[in-house]
Short mmCIF file of C-alpha atoms in Angstrom, two decimals:
data_model
loop_
_atom_site.label_atom_id
_atom_site.label_comp_id
_atom_site.label_asym_id
_atom_site.label_seq_id
_atom_site.Cartn_x
_atom_site.Cartn_y
_atom_site.Cartn_z
CA MET A 1 40.64 61.01 147.16
CA LYS A 2 38.30 59.44 144.74
CA LYS A 3 37.24 62.95 143.43
CA LYS A 4 40.77 63.86 142.83
CA THR A 5 41.60 60.59 140.98
CA MET A 6 38.50 61.07 138.92
CA PHE A 7 39.62 64.68 138.15
CA LEU A 8 43.03 63.56 137.15
CA LEU A 9 41.58 60.73 134.91
CA ILE A 10 39.31 63.26 133.21
CA VAL A 11 42.18 65.70 132.62
CA ALA A 12 44.45 62.75 131.43
CA THR A 13 41.76 61.56 129.08
CA ALA A 14 41.17 64.97 127.81
CA PHE A 15 44.95 65.42 127.07
CA VAL A 16 45.18 62.13 125.28
CA THR A 17 42.01 62.90 123.33
CA PHE A 18 43.27 66.40 122.41
CA ASN A 19 46.63 65.12 121.24
CA ALA A 20 45.12 62.30 119.30
CA THR A 21 42.80 64.81 117.65
CA VAL A 22 45.64 67.19 116.75
CA PHE A 23 47.98 64.26 115.50
CA GLY A 24 44.97 62.68 113.76
CA PHE A 25 44.48 66.04 111.96
CA TYR A 26 48.10 66.29 110.96
CA ALA A 27 48.13 62.73 109.75
CA LEU A 28 45.15 63.65 107.46
CA MET A 29 47.04 66.55 106.26
CA GLY A 30 49.90 64.18 105.22
CA PHE A 31 52.29 65.14 108.06
CA ASN A 32 54.69 63.02 109.53
CA ASP A 33 56.56 63.31 112.77
CA HIS A 34 59.10 65.53 111.32
CA LYS A 35 56.63 67.89 109.78
CA VAL A 36 54.59 67.94 112.92
CA LYS A 37 57.82 69.24 114.83
CA ASP A 38 58.33 71.86 112.12
CA VAL A 39 54.72 73.15 112.45
CA MET A 40 55.13 73.35 116.22
CA ARG A 41 58.38 75.09 115.80
CA PHE A 42 56.70 77.63 113.55
CA PHE A 43 53.83 78.28 115.79
CA GLY A 44 56.33 78.49 118.88
CA ALA A 45 58.36 81.11 117.14
CA LEU A 46 54.95 82.99 116.12
CA ARG A 47 53.80 83.04 119.74
CA PHE A 48 57.01 84.00 121.16
CA ILE A 49 57.23 87.04 118.85
CA GLU A 50 53.59 88.04 119.48
CA THR A 51 53.89 87.87 123.23
CA GLN A 52 57.44 88.80 123.92
CA TYR A 53 58.71 91.25 121.28
CA VAL A 54 59.69 94.64 122.81
CA ARG A 55 56.80 96.43 120.92
CA ASP A 56 53.22 95.47 119.93
CA VAL A 57 53.13 93.48 116.66
CA ASP A 58 50.59 93.17 113.99
CA TYR A 59 49.49 89.44 113.84
CA THR A 60 48.44 89.61 110.20
CA LYS A 61 51.65 91.16 108.93
CA LEU A 62 53.49 88.31 110.75
CA ILE A 63 51.64 85.79 108.76
CA ASP A 64 52.05 87.61 105.56
CA GLY A 65 55.80 87.79 106.19
CA ALA A 66 55.83 84.20 106.88
CA ILE A 67 53.97 83.14 103.67
CA ALA A 68 56.13 85.48 101.60
CA GLY A 69 59.25 84.01 103.12
CA MET A 70 58.12 80.39 102.35
CA VAL A 71 57.63 81.30 98.74
CA LYS A 72 61.05 83.03 98.57
CA THR A 73 62.76 79.92 99.54
CA LEU A 74 61.52 78.24 96.35
CA ASP A 75 64.03 80.44 94.38
CA ASP A 76 61.47 80.80 91.59
CA PRO A 77 60.95 84.31 90.26
CA HIS A 78 57.55 83.25 89.05
CA SER A 79 56.16 82.27 92.43
CA ILE A 80 55.18 84.97 94.82
CA TYR A 81 52.92 85.95 97.73
CA LEU A 82 50.58 88.78 96.57
CA ASP A 83 49.21 91.04 99.36
CA GLN A 84 45.89 92.73 99.02
CA GLN A 85 47.44 95.68 96.94
CA MET A 86 49.49 93.50 94.63
CA TYR A 87 46.70 91.25 94.10
CA GLU A 88 44.36 93.93 93.00
CA LEU A 89 46.92 95.33 90.65
CA MET A 90 47.45 91.89 89.16
CA ARG A 91 43.72 91.60 88.58
CA SER A 92 43.37 95.12 87.19
CA HIS A 93 46.14 94.37 84.60
CA THR A 94 44.59 91.14 83.28
CA GLU A 95 41.12 92.76 83.18
CA GLY A 96 42.64 95.49 80.67
CA SER A 97 43.08 98.84 82.41
CA PHE A 98 45.09 100.28 85.24
CA GLY A 99 46.91 103.44 86.35
CA GLY A 100 50.40 102.89 85.09
CA VAL A 101 53.15 104.24 82.66
CA GLY A 102 52.63 101.86 79.50
CA ILE A 103 55.54 99.52 79.62
CA VAL A 104 55.88 95.73 79.57
CA MET A 105 58.53 94.58 82.02
CA GLY A 106 60.60 91.31 82.09
CA PHE A 107 63.20 90.00 84.55
CA LYS A 108 65.98 87.81 83.71
CA ASP A 109 69.57 87.51 85.15
CA ASN A 110 68.48 89.58 88.16
CA LYS A 111 67.68 92.64 85.91
CA ILE A 112 64.44 94.50 85.46
CA THR A 113 64.16 95.01 81.63
CA VAL A 114 61.68 97.13 79.50
CA ILE A 115 60.43 94.41 77.04
CA SER A 116 58.17 96.84 75.21
CA VAL A 117 56.76 100.35 75.33
CA MET A 118 53.13 100.79 74.47
CA GLU A 119 52.35 103.40 71.87
CA GLY A 120 50.71 106.45 72.98
CA THR A 121 51.47 105.98 76.70
CA PRO A 122 53.47 108.27 79.18
CA SER A 123 56.62 106.04 78.95
CA GLU A 124 56.83 106.68 75.20
CA THR A 125 56.35 110.34 75.68
CA ALA A 126 59.16 110.34 78.36
CA GLY A 127 61.58 108.72 76.16
CA ILE A 128 61.80 105.24 77.64
CA LYS A 129 62.82 102.53 75.13
CA THR A 130 62.69 98.77 74.60
CA GLY A 131 65.85 97.08 76.17
CA ASP A 132 66.32 99.82 78.92
CA GLU A 133 67.02 98.46 82.36
CA ILE A 134 65.07 99.97 85.45
CA VAL A 135 67.78 100.26 87.95
CA ALA A 136 65.65 102.28 90.65
CA VAL A 137 62.17 103.38 91.25
CA ASP A 138 61.69 106.64 93.07
CA GLY A 139 65.31 106.38 94.39
CA THR A 140 64.94 102.72 95.60
CA PRO A 141 67.22 100.30 93.75
CA THR A 142 65.28 97.53 92.10
CA THR A 143 67.80 95.06 93.50
CA GLU A 144 66.15 95.61 96.80
CA ILE A 145 62.66 94.93 95.63
CA GLU A 146 60.84 91.84 94.33
CA PRO A 147 60.00 91.97 90.63
CA GLU A 148 56.35 92.13 91.30
CA GLY A 149 57.10 94.86 93.80
CA VAL A 150 58.74 96.85 91.22
CA ALA A 151 55.52 96.85 89.23
CA LEU A 152 53.54 97.80 92.36
CA ARG A 153 55.81 100.66 92.89
CA ILE A 154 55.54 101.93 89.36
CA ARG A 155 51.78 101.69 89.19
CA GLY A 156 49.70 104.15 91.07
CA ALA A 157 47.14 106.91 91.14
CA VAL A 158 46.54 108.48 87.73
CA ASP A 159 48.04 112.05 87.28
CA THR A 160 50.84 111.26 89.86
CA ASP A 161 54.69 111.14 89.04
CA VAL A 162 56.96 108.18 89.21
CA THR A 163 60.85 108.59 88.84
CA LEU A 164 62.56 105.68 86.93
CA ARG A 165 66.41 105.46 86.81
CA ILE A 166 67.20 103.92 83.63
CA HIS A 167 70.41 102.21 82.43
CA ARG A 168 70.87 102.20 78.64
CA ALA A 169 73.83 100.68 76.94
CA GLY A 170 76.56 103.14 76.13
CA GLU A 171 74.97 105.82 78.16
CA GLU A 172 75.13 107.13 81.79
CA ASP A 173 72.24 106.23 83.98
CA LYS A 174 69.47 108.85 83.84
CA ASP A 175 66.32 109.62 85.82
CA TYR A 176 63.07 109.75 83.90
CA ILE A 177 60.04 111.34 85.53
CA VAL A 178 57.01 109.69 84.31
CA ARG A 179 53.42 110.80 85.04
CA ARG A 180 50.90 107.92 85.45
CA ALA A 181 47.80 107.49 83.32
CA MET A 182 44.96 105.15 82.85
CA ILE A 183 46.30 102.47 80.65
CA GLN A 184 43.86 100.77 78.29
CA VAL A 185 45.63 97.64 77.26
CA HIS A 186 44.67 96.89 73.70
CA THR A 187 46.68 93.83 72.95
CA VAL A 188 46.03 93.21 69.24
CA ALA A 189 46.48 95.36 66.16
CA GLY A 190 46.14 94.26 62.45
CA GLN A 191 46.57 95.64 59.08
CA MET A 192 47.11 94.76 55.46
CA LEU A 193 50.79 95.25 54.67
CA PRO A 194 51.17 97.74 51.75
CA ASP A 195 52.72 96.67 48.34
CA THR A 196 52.48 92.93 49.32
CA ASP A 197 49.68 91.73 47.39
CA GLY A 198 47.45 90.35 50.01
CA ILE A 199 49.75 89.79 53.13
CA GLY A 200 48.09 90.58 56.37
CA TYR A 201 49.77 91.33 59.67
CA ILE A 202 48.58 90.95 63.30
CA ARG A 203 50.47 91.92 66.26
CA ILE A 204 49.65 90.35 69.53
CA ALA A 205 51.40 92.26 72.38
CA SER A 206 50.17 89.98 75.20
CA PHE A 207 47.35 87.58 76.17
CA SER A 208 44.87 89.20 78.48
CA GLU A 209 41.34 88.62 79.14
CA HIS A 210 40.15 90.32 75.93
CA THR A 211 42.87 89.16 73.58
CA ALA A 212 40.88 86.52 71.81
CA ASP A 213 37.96 88.83 71.09
CA GLU A 214 40.34 91.45 69.70
CA PHE A 215 42.23 88.82 67.70
CA LYS A 216 38.85 87.71 66.19
CA GLU A 217 38.11 91.29 65.15
CA ALA A 218 41.50 91.78 63.55
CA TYR A 219 41.28 88.48 61.84
CA ARG A 220 37.83 89.06 60.27
CA ALA A 221 38.87 92.50 59.07
CA LEU A 222 41.81 91.06 57.16
CA GLU A 223 39.52 88.40 55.79
CA GLU A 224 37.15 91.21 54.47
CA SER A 225 40.13 92.80 53.02
CA GLY A 226 40.83 89.73 50.94
CA VAL A 227 43.89 88.55 52.75
CA LYS A 228 45.92 85.59 51.18
CA GLY A 229 48.52 84.99 54.20
CA MET A 230 48.97 86.31 57.53
CA ILE A 231 52.10 87.23 59.60
CA ILE A 232 51.51 86.86 63.37
CA ASP A 233 53.92 89.06 65.30
CA LEU A 234 54.71 87.63 68.91
CA ARG A 235 57.94 89.55 69.41
CA GLU A 236 58.19 91.20 72.88
CA ASN A 237 55.18 89.23 73.82
CA PRO A 238 55.55 88.30 77.65
CA GLY A 239 52.63 85.96 77.66
CA GLY A 240 49.58 86.13 79.83
CA LEU A 241 46.58 83.95 80.27
CA VAL A 242 46.84 80.47 78.72
CA THR A 243 43.05 80.23 78.21
CA SER A 244 43.20 83.42 76.11
CA CYS A 245 46.12 81.76 74.01
CA VAL A 246 44.20 78.69 73.50
CA GLU A 247 41.21 80.69 72.26
CA VAL A 248 43.62 82.31 69.59
CA ALA A 249 45.13 79.01 68.79
CA ASN A 250 41.61 77.64 67.80
CA MET A 251 41.64 80.00 64.92
CA LEU A 252 45.24 78.97 63.75
CA VAL A 253 46.26 75.68 64.93
CA PRO A 254 44.94 72.50 63.12
CA GLN A 255 42.66 70.24 64.89
CA GLY A 256 44.47 68.47 67.76
CA PRO A 257 46.61 69.27 70.73
CA VAL A 258 47.73 72.85 71.38
CA VAL A 259 49.47 72.41 74.76
CA SER A 260 49.77 69.84 77.49
CA VAL A 261 50.06 70.98 81.13
CA VAL A 262 51.87 68.28 83.23
CA GLN A 263 52.02 68.55 87.17
CA ARG A 264 54.67 67.10 89.50
CA ASP A 265 52.58 64.01 89.94
CA GLY A 266 52.34 63.43 86.18
CA THR A 267 48.70 64.50 86.02
CA ARG A 268 48.26 65.78 82.41
CA GLU A 269 45.63 68.38 81.24
CA GLU A 270 45.53 68.79 77.48
CA TYR A 271 44.10 71.90 75.59
CA ASP A 272 42.98 71.15 72.07
CA SER A 273 42.08 72.95 68.87
CA ASP A 274 39.00 72.11 67.02
CA LEU A 275 39.80 74.00 63.82
CA ALA A 276 38.76 71.81 61.02
CA GLU A 277 40.71 73.33 58.27
CA GLU A 278 43.64 75.99 58.05
CA LYS A 279 42.39 78.90 56.08
CA TYR A 280 45.71 80.79 55.25
CA PRO A 281 49.36 80.24 55.10
CA LEU A 282 51.08 81.57 58.37
CA VAL A 283 54.35 83.10 59.36
CA VAL A 284 55.11 83.82 63.05
CA LEU A 285 57.65 86.36 64.17
CA ILE A 286 59.40 85.60 67.68
CA ASP A 287 62.31 86.93 69.58
CA GLY A 288 64.17 86.59 72.93
CA ASN A 289 61.22 88.38 74.74
CA SER A 290 58.54 85.99 73.43
CA ALA A 291 57.67 84.09 76.48
CA SER A 292 55.14 81.78 78.08
CA ALA A 293 51.78 81.93 76.36
CA SER A 294 53.34 83.35 73.30
CA GLU A 295 55.76 80.27 73.15
CA ILE A 296 52.73 77.97 73.59
CA LEU A 297 51.24 79.54 70.35
CA ALA A 298 54.44 79.53 68.50
CA GLY A 299 55.40 75.98 69.39
CA ALA A 300 52.01 74.38 68.51
CA LEU A 301 52.04 76.26 65.17
CA GLN A 302 55.47 75.03 64.60
CA ASP A 303 55.11 71.38 65.66
CA THR A 304 51.90 71.06 63.65
CA GLY A 305 53.61 72.57 60.63
CA ALA A 306 50.86 75.22 60.25
CA ALA A 307 53.57 78.17 60.35
CA THR A 308 57.06 79.00 59.63
CA LEU A 309 58.82 80.83 62.49
CA VAL A 310 61.06 83.72 61.78
CA GLY A 311 63.34 85.71 64.19
CA GLU A 312 65.37 84.79 67.09
CA LYS A 313 65.15 82.04 69.93
CA SER A 314 62.39 82.66 72.32
CA TYR A 315 62.72 83.46 76.06
CA GLY A 316 62.18 79.84 77.46
CA LYS A 317 59.53 80.14 80.14
CA GLY A 318 57.62 76.85 80.17
CA SER A 319 56.15 76.82 83.38
CA VAL A 320 52.50 77.37 84.50
CA GLN A 321 51.55 79.57 87.51
CA VAL A 322 48.10 79.67 89.15
CA VAL A 323 46.77 82.21 91.51
CA LEU A 324 45.15 80.90 94.67
CA PRO A 325 43.10 83.40 96.40
CA LEU A 326 43.47 83.29 100.20
CA TYR A 327 41.28 84.61 102.87
CA ASP A 328 41.90 88.34 103.15
CA ASP A 329 41.80 89.49 99.51
CA ASP A 330 45.44 88.23 99.16
CA ALA A 331 46.70 85.44 97.00
CA LEU A 332 49.44 83.00 96.39
CA LYS A 333 50.99 82.89 92.78
CA LEU A 334 52.57 79.46 92.38
CA THR A 335 54.39 77.49 89.73
CA ILE A 336 52.48 74.21 89.62
CA ALA A 337 53.34 72.59 86.27
CA LYS A 338 55.27 72.78 83.02
CA TYR A 339 53.75 72.90 79.65
CA TYR A 340 54.69 70.67 76.70
CA THR A 341 53.98 71.34 72.87
CA PRO A 342 52.14 68.94 70.83
CA SER A 343 55.36 67.03 69.92
CA GLY A 344 56.15 66.73 73.64
CA ARG A 345 58.74 69.45 73.88
CA SER A 346 59.35 71.15 77.17
CA ILE A 347 60.92 74.65 76.43
CA ASP A 348 61.37 75.77 79.97
CA GLY A 349 64.76 77.26 80.07
CA THR A 350 65.61 76.43 76.42
CA GLY A 351 63.18 78.37 74.29
CA ILE A 352 62.00 77.75 70.76
CA ASP A 353 64.38 78.02 67.87
CA PRO A 354 62.92 79.73 64.70
CA ASP A 355 62.83 78.04 61.43
CA VAL A 356 64.45 80.92 59.91
CA ALA A 357 67.03 82.85 62.12
CA VAL A 358 67.27 86.53 61.57
CA GLU A 359 69.10 88.97 64.05
CA PRO A 360 67.49 92.44 64.26
CA GLN A 361 69.37 95.30 62.65
CA ALA A 362 71.63 97.08 65.15
CA ASP A 363 70.51 100.60 64.42
CA GLY A 364 66.93 99.63 64.05
CA ALA A 365 66.53 101.46 60.74
CA ASP A 366 64.79 98.60 59.08
CA ASP A 367 62.72 95.74 60.56
CA VAL A 368 64.79 93.19 58.70
CA GLN A 369 62.80 90.24 60.65
CA LEU A 370 59.46 91.56 59.24
CA LEU A 371 61.07 91.96 55.77
CA LYS A 372 62.19 88.41 56.02
CA ALA A 373 58.76 87.21 57.24
CA ILE A 374 57.16 89.04 54.17
CA ASP A 375 59.70 87.18 51.80
CA VAL A 376 58.78 83.88 53.32
CA MET A 377 55.06 84.54 53.07
CA LYS A 378 55.47 85.53 49.44
CA GLY A 379 57.13 82.13 48.83
CA LYS A 380 54.17 80.39 50.57
CA ILE A 381 51.48 82.28 48.77
CA ALA A 382 53.03 81.47 45.43
CA GLY A 383 53.21 77.79 46.42
CA VAL A 384 49.65 77.62 47.37
CA GLY A 385 47.74 75.55 44.93
CA ALA A 386 50.83 74.48 42.79
CA LYS A 387 51.14 71.19 41.42
CA VAL A 388 54.20 69.12 40.71
CA ILE A 389 54.21 67.70 37.16
#
């Protein structure tokens, strides 16, 4: 009898200790009673499916689906679970080369739109144009695929084909067969504009790992050519790495704040420029597809008075995502903060208004926005060194 009582005491003590440990762990994790119940519901459902479903299940796939489902409930198109394949594709894109077709996509109003077509790529050869809407990939409607999943399906092995169904305004939907190639992402191109007496032009297509180095090279080349003023073209620039954007800003934005990143608890991280002196007058071109990091640069230049913005209102993506690697070569891309321009503006959902508004020409025969930027720059150059008497 004594042995049985002792055994029961040991079991009871172990049970109490276990529960205290579990609930103590949950308490350390910041869980209240309600959250503990939710966690238990989750594990109960997981265990029930694993042991009772009519067929064997892949435990890892169950967890992947659970994480993806959690992120989807946030109703944020910029937050997504990246499985191994998608995570690898994302890294290859930011590192500068990948097997793809040479387009930059954007998603707005539940549509997958071609923001830009890279020169000399398979998409340009196939006849795909800026503004086209991708409505299906290899026969699967894009409405049935997550935006990041659309990119995953379009990219693939070099020298293989992908069929894109394109909706173009005023035309019937049409299938374009595009052969994938190794895409080398050169994000910056510069030149002296002819017949402008010293106006330089630098186009930044996106902000990737090598953008700052490419920009420095283009900037120095213009300096060596005797540039008097620069036009920075951020049209159709979907953004990219904030750190790369800040590196570029250090060559253009006057000394002081470039952007502030503010998290939900009010924690603020500020990125500053240490540029002692502005070298040249600047004009920046923006449009409705200038987003994220390109808006950071444009906003900083506008707020500090370092540049005149010409074109159209920008996209309005003022949120910051981080990628958290998990434990199986997968990752979580999550919106964690909003960014603010030097004057304290949050442009998330609102965008940046240009100083000089110019709509593009309908037929695209002339780049009227660039022509206006040249006119504005000529006025800036003419005013450099002038004195009021």
